[in-house]
CSV table of C-alpha atoms in Angstrom, one decimal:
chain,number,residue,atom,x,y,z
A,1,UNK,CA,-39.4,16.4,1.9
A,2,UNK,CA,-42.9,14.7,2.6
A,3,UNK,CA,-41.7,12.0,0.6
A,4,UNK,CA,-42.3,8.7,2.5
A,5,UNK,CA,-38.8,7.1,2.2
A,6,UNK,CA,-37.2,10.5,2.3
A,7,UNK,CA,-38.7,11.2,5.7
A,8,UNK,CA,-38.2,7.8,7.0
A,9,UNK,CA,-34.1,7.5,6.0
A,10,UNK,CA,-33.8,11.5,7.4
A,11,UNK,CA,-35.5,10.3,10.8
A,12,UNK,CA,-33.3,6.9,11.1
A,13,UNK,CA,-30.5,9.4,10.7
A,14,UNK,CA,-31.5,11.6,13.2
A,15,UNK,CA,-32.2,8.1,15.8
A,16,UNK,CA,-29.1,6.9,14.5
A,17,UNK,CA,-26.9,9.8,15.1
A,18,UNK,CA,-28.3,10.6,18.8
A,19,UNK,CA,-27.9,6.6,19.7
A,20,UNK,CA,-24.4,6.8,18.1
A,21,UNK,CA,-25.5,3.3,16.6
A,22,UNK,CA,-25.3,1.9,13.0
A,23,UNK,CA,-28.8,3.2,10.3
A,24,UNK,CA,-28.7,-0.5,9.8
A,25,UNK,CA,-29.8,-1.0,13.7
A,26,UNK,CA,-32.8,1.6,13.5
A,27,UNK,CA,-35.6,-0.1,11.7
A,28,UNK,CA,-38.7,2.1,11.0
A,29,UNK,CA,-40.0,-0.3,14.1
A,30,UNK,CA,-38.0,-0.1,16.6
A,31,UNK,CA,-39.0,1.5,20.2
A,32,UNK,CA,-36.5,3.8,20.5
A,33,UNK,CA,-36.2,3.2,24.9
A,34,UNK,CA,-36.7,-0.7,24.3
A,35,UNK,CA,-34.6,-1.2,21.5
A,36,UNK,CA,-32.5,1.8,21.0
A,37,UNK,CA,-32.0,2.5,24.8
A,38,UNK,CA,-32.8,6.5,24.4
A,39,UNK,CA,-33.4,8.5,27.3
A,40,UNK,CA,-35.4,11.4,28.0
A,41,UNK,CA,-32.4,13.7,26.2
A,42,UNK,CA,-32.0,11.4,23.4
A,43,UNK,CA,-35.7,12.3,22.6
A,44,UNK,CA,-34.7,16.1,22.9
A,45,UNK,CA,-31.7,15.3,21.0
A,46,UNK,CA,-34.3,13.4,18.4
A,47,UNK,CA,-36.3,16.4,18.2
A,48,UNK,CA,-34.5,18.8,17.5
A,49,UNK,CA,-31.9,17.3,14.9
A,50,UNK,CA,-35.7,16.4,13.1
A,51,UNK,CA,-36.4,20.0,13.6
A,52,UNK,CA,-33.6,21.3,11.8
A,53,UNK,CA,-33.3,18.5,9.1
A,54,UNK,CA,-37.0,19.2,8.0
A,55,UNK,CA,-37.1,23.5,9.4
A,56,UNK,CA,-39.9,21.9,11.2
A,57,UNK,CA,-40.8,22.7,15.0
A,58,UNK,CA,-42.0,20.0,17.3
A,59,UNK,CA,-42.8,21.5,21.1
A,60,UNK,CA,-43.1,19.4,24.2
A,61,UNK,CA,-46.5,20.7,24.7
A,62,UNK,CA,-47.8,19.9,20.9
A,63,UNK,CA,-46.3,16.5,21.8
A,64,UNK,CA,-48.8,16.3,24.9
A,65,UNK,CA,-52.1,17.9,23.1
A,66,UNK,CA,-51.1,15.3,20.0
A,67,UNK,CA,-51.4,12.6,22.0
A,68,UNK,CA,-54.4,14.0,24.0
A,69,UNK,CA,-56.6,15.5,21.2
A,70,UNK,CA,-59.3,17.6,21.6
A,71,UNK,CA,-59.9,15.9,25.0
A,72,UNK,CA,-59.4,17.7,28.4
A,73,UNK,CA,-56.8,16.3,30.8
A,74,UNK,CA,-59.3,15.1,32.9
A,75,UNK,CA,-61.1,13.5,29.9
A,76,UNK,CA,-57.8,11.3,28.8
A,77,UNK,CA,-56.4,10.6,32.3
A,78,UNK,CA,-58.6,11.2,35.2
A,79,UNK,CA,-56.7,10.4,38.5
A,80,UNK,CA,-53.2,10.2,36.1
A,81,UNK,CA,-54.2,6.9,34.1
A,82,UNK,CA,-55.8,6.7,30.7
A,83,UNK,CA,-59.1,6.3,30.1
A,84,UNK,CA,-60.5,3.6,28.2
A,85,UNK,CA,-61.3,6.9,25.8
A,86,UNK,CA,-57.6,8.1,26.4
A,87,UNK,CA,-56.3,4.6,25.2
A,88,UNK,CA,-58.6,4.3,22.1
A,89,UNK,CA,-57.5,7.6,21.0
A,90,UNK,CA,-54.0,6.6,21.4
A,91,UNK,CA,-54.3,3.4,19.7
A,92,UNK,CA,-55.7,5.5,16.6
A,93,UNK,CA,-52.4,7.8,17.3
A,94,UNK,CA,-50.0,5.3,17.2
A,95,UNK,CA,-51.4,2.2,15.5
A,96,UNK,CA,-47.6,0.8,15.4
A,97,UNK,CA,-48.0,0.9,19.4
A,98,UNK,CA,-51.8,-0.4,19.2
A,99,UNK,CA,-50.3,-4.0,21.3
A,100,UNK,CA,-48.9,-2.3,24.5
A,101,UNK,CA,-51.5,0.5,25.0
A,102,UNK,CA,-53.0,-1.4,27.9
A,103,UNK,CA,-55.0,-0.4,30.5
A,104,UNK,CA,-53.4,1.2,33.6
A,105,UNK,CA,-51.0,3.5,30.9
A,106,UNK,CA,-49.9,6.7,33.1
A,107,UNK,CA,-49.3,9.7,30.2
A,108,UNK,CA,-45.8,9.8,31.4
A,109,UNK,CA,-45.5,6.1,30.0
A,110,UNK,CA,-46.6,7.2,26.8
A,111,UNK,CA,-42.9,8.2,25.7
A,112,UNK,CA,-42.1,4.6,26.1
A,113,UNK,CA,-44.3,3.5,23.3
A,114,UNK,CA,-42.7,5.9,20.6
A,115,UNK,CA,-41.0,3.9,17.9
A,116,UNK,CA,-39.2,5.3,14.7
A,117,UNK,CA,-42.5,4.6,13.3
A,118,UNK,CA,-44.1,7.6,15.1
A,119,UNK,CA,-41.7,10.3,14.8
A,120,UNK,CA,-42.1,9.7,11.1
A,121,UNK,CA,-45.8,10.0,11.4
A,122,UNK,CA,-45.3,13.1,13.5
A,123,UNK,CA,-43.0,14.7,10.5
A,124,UNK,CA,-45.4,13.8,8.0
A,125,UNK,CA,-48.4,15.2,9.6
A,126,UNK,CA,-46.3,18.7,10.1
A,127,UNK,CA,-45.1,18.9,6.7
A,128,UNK,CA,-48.2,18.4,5.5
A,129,UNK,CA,-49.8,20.7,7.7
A,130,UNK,CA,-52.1,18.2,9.3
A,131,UNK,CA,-52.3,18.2,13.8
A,132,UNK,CA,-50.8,15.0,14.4
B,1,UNK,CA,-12.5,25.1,13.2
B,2,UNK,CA,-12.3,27.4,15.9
B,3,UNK,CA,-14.4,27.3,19.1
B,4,UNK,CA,-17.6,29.3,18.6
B,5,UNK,CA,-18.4,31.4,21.7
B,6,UNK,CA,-21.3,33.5,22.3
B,7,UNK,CA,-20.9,36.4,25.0
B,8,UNK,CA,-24.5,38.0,26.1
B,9,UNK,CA,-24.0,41.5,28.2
B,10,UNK,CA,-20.2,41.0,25.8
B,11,UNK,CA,-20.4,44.9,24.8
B,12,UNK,CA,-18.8,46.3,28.3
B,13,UNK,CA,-17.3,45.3,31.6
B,14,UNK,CA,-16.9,41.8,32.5
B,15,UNK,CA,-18.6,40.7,29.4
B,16,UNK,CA,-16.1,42.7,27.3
B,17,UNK,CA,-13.1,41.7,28.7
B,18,UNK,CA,-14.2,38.1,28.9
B,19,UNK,CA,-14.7,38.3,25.1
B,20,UNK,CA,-11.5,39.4,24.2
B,21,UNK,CA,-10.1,36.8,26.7
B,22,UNK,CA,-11.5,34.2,24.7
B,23,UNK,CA,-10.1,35.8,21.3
B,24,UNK,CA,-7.0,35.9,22.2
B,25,UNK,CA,-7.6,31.9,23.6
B,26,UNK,CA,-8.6,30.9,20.3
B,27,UNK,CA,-12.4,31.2,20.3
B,28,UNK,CA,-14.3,32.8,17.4
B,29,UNK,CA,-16.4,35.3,19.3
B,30,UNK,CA,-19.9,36.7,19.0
B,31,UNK,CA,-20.1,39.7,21.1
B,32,UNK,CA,-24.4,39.9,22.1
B,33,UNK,CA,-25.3,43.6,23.3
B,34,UNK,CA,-29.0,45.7,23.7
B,35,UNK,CA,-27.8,49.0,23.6
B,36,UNK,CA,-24.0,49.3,23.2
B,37,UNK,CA,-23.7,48.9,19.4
B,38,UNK,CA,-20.0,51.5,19.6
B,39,UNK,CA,-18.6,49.3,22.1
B,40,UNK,CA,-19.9,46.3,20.6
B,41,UNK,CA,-18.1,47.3,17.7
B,42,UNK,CA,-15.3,47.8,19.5
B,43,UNK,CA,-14.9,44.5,21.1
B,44,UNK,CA,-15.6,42.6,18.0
B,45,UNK,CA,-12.1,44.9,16.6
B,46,UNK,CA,-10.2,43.9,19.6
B,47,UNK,CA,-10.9,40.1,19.1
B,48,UNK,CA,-10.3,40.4,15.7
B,49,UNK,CA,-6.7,41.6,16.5
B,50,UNK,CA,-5.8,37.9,17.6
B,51,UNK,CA,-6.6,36.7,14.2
B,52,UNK,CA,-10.5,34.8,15.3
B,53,UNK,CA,-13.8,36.1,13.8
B,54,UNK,CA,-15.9,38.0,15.6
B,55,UNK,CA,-19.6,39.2,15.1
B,56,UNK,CA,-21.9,41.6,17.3
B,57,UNK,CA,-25.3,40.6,17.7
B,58,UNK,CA,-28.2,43.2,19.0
B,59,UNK,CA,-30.7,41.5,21.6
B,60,UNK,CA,-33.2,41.9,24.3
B,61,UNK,CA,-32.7,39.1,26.3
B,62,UNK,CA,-36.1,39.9,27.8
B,63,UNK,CA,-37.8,39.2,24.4
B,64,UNK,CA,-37.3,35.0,23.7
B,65,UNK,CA,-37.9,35.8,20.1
B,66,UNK,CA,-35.0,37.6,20.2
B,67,UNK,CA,-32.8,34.8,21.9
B,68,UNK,CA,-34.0,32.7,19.2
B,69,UNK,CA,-33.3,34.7,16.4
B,70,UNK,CA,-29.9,35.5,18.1
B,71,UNK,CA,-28.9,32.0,17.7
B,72,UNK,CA,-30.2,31.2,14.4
B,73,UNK,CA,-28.1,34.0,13.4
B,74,UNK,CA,-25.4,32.7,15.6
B,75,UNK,CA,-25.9,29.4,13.5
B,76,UNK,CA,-25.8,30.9,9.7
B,77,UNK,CA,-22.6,33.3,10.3
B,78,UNK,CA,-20.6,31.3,12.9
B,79,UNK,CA,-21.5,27.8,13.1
B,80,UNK,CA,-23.0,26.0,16.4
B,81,UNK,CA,-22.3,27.7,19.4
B,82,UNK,CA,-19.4,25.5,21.8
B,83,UNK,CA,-19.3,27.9,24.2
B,84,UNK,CA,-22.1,30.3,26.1
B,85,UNK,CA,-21.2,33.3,28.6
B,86,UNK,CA,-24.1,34.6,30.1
B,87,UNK,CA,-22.9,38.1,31.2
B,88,UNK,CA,-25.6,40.0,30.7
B,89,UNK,CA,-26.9,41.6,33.8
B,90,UNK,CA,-29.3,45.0,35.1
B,91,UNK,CA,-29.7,45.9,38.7
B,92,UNK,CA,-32.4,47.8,40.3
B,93,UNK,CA,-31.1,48.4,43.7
B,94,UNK,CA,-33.6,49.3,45.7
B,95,UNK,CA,-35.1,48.9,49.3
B,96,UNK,CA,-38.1,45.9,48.8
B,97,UNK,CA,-40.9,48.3,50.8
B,98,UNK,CA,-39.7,50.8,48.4
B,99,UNK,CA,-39.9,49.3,44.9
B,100,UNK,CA,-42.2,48.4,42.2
B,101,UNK,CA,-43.4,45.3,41.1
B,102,UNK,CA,-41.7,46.0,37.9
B,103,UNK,CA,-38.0,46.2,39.7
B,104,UNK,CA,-38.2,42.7,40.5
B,105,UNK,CA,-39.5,41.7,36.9
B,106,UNK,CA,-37.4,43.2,35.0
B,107,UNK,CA,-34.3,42.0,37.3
B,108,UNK,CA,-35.5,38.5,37.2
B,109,UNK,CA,-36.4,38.7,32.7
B,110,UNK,CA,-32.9,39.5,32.1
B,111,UNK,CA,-30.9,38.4,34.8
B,112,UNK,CA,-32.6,34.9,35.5
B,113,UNK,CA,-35.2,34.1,32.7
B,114,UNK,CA,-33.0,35.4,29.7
B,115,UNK,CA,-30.0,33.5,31.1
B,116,UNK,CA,-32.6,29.8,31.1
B,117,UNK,CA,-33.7,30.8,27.5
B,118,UNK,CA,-30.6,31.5,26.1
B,119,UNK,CA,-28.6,28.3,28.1
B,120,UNK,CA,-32.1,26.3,26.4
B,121,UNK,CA,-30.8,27.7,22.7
B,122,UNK,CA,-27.1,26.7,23.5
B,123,UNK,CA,-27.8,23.3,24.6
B,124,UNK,CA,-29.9,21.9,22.1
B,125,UNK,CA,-26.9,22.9,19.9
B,126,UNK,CA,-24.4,21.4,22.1
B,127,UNK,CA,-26.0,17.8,22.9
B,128,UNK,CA,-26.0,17.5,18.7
B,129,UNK,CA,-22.2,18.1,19.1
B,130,UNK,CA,-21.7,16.1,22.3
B,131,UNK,CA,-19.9,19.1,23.8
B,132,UNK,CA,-19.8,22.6,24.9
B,133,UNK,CA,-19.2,24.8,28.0
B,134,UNK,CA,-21.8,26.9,29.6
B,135,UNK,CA,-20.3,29.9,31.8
B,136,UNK,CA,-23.0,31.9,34.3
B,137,UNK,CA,-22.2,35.2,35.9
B,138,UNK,CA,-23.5,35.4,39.3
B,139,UNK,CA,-22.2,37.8,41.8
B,140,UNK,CA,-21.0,37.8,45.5
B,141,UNK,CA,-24.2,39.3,46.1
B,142,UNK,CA,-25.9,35.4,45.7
B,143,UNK,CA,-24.7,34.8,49.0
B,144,UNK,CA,-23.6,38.1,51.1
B,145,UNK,CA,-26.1,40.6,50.1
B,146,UNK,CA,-26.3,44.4,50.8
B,147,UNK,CA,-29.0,46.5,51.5
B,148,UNK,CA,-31.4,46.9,48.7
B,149,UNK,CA,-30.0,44.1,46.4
B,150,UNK,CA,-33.2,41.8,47.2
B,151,UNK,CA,-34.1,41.6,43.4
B,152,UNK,CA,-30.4,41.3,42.4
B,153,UNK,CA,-29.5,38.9,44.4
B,154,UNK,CA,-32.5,36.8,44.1
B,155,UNK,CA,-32.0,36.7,40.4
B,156,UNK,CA,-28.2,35.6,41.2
B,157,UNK,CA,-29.7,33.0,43.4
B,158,UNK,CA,-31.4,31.5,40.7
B,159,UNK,CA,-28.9,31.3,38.5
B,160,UNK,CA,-26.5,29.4,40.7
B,161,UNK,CA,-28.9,26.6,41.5
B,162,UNK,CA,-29.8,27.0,37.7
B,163,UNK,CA,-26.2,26.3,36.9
B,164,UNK,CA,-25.9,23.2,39.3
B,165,UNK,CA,-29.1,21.8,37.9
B,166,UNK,CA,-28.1,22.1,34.4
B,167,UNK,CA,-24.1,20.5,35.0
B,168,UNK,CA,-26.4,17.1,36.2
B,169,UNK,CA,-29.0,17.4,33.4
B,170,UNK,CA,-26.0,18.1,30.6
B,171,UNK,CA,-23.3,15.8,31.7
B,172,UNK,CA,-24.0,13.0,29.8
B,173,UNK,CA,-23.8,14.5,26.8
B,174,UNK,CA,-19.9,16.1,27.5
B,175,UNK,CA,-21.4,19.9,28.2
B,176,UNK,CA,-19.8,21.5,31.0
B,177,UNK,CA,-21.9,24.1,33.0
B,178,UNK,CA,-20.3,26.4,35.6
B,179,UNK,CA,-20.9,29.8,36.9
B,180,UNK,CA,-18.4,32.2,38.7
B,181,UNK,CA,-19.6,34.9,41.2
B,182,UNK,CA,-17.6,38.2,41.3
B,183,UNK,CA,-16.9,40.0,43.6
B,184,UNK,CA,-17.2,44.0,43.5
B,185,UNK,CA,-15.5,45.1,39.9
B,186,UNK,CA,-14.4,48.3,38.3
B,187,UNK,CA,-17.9,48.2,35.8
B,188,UNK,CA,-20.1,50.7,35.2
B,189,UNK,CA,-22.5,48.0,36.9
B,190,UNK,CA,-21.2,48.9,40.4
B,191,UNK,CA,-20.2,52.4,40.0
B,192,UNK,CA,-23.2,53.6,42.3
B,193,UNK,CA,-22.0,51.7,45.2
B,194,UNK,CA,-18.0,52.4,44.4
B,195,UNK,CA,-18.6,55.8,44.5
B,196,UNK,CA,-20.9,56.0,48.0
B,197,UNK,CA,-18.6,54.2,50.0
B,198,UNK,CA,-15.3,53.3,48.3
B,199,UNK,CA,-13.7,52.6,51.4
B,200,UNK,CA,-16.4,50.7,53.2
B,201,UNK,CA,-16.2,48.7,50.0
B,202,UNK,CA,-12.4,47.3,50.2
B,203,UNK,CA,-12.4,46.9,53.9
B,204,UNK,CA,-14.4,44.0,53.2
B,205,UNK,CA,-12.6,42.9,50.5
B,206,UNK,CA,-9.2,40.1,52.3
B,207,UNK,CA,-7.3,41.7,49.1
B,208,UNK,CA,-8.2,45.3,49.9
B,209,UNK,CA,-9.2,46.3,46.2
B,210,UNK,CA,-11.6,46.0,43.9
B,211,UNK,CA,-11.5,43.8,40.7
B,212,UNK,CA,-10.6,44.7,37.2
B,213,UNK,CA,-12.7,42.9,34.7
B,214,UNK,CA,-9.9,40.8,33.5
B,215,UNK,CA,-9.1,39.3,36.3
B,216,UNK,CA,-12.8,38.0,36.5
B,217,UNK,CA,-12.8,37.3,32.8
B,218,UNK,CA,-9.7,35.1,32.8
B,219,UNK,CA,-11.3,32.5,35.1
B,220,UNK,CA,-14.5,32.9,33.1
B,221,UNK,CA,-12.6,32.0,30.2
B,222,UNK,CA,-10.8,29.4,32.0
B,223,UNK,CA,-13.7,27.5,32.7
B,224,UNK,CA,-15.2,27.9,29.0
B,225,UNK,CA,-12.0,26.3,27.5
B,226,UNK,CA,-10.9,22.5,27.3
B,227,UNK,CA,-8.5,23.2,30.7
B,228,UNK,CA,-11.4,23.0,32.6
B,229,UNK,CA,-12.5,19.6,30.9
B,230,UNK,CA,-13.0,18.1,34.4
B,231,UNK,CA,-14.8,20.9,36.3
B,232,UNK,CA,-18.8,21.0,36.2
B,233,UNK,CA,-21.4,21.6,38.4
B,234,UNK,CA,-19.8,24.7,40.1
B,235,UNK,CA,-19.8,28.1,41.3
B,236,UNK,CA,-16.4,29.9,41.7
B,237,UNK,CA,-16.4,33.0,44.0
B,238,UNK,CA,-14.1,35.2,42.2
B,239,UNK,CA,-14.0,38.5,44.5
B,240,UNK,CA,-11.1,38.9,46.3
B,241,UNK,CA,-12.3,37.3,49.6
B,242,UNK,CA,-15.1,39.2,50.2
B,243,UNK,CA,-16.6,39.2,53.6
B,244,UNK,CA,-14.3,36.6,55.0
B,245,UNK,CA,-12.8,38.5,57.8
């Protein structure tokens, strides 16, 4: 199922379903905190309904060393805020995000930036074996 | 669509009775054992008898491949787990200056660890179905220890803070999470000390006797069905009245 729309309709499911809101409301842009109003479980709820849908596994720490690379913690957020290096390599992660990667980003922020957009991304690059 | 329960430690004492308990509540059972496949077998009969499904599943609760597996299974041949019993349980009695290092681990992998990784396996299912019950089994020994239960009653420890943490975390999403702590019960579990001191044993006890494992289950399975839909977050001492006098 690496299929572009397929991937993209299975994922607004999955947002949909977890939100208990209408496909129609989850665009393949929408932040899922800003605009969906997930929480920290919704994401874990997100996760693992993709998971199944696509026999796919997506760990918290793959999630972490995606966003960070090959660079070392200290490399991406020295003192617990981005880099200028740390926010150019996110900006190259999540080019739907590119706008609000600002300096002064804490990694823990970085789950407030994830729109529909990137957990699509995120399938696509594991079903086609690529590190996200 | 029956309930789906899983029952780890489900193959003897309180985990046995609690299954059939919650066969003859309604719940399709899945009886999880490591070594007891005759009794296993045996339990999965008696739930049978009220007319629900039942399955045993072997695991090693200190292997997490295994708790994932068990599940996955769980998933194929049952359906998504509503309700989890974590009855599993070892001890190692044993005074601290006079153990090994591996007494406490292997105490703390099954009792503690296996009960995280299997609650971790249950509640991803749950959230998805916006309910479930979670079920610890603790033991009076969390909070009035004996000599030589340091490891056991650590692990127990854990697991009632474990079960308070989890109620907040899994609220939201309608998943219940309580524990219950027995008291001393006629298992093979506690036979050691029953036989060493029987009477020592009940003079502690307000209700001067031990328990039988159904009377432990029943609460157990009291708190896994929808007539405890308003109870979360909890611990219920279930032991006769130990130590109160």
């Amino acid at each position: 199922m690496s299929n572009a729309p397929e991937v993209e309709l299975a994922v607004r499911e999955a947002v949909a379903q977890t939100r208990s809101c209408p496909l129609e409301k989850v665009q393949i842009t929408s932040n899922l905190m800003d605009d969906l109003g997930a929480d920290s479980l919704d994401f874990l709820d997100i996760v693992f309904k993709i998971e199944r849908a696509f026999k796919i596994e997506i760990t918290r720490g793959e999630m972490e060393q995606a966003a960070r690379g090959d660079m070392s913690e200290e490399e991406f957020a020295p003192g617990g805020v981005l880099s200028e290096a740390g926010l150019q390599r996110l900006r190259e992660l999540m080019p739907e995000a590119a706008d609000r990667v600002q300096p002064g980003l804490r990694p823990a922020a970085i789950l407030r930036l994830f729109s529909v957009q990137t957990f699509v991304n995120m399938v696509r690059a594991k079903l086609d074996g690529r590190t996200y | 669509m029956n309930p789906v329960a899983l029952v780890t430690g489900g193959s003897r004492g309180i985990g046995a009775a609690t299954a059939i308990e919650l066969g003859r509540r309604g719940f399709d059972v899945a009886v999880g054992y490591r070594t007891g496949a005759e009794p296993a077998a045996k339990i999965v009969e008696a739930v049978e008898s009220f007319g629900r499904r039942a399955i045993a599943l072997k695991c090693d609760l200190t292997i997490a491949e295994e708790i994932t597996k068990l599940f996955r299974v769980l998933d194929d041949r049952m359906g998504s787990v509503t309700a989890l019993i974590c009855a599993a349980g070892v001890t190692r009695d044993t005074l601290l200056g006079a153990s090994e290092p591996g007494d406490f681990e292997t105490v703390l992998q099954v009792n503690f660890l296996g009960v995280v990784q299997c609650c971790r396996e249950a509640a991803r299912r749950m959230m998805a179905e916006r309910k479930g019950a979670i079920v610890t089994v603790s033991s009076v020994a969390a909070q009035r220890p004996g000599r030589g239960q340091s490891n056991y009653a650590a692990s127990k420890g854990a697991v009632e803070s474990f079960t308070r943490a989890l109620a907040v975390e899994l609220a939201s999403r309608n998943i219940r999470v309580n524990g219950v702590a027995p008291g001393v019960t006629e298992t093979a579990m506690s036979e050691t000390i029953r036989a060493l001191a029987p009477e020592e044993v009940t003079k502690r006890i307000l209700l001067r006797r031990i328990a039988r494992p159904q009377e432990i289950a029943k609460v157990i399975a009291f708190l896994a069905s929808e007539d405890a839909s308003y109870v979360t977050g909890q611990v219920w001492s279930v032991d006769g009245g130990f130590k109160l006098e």
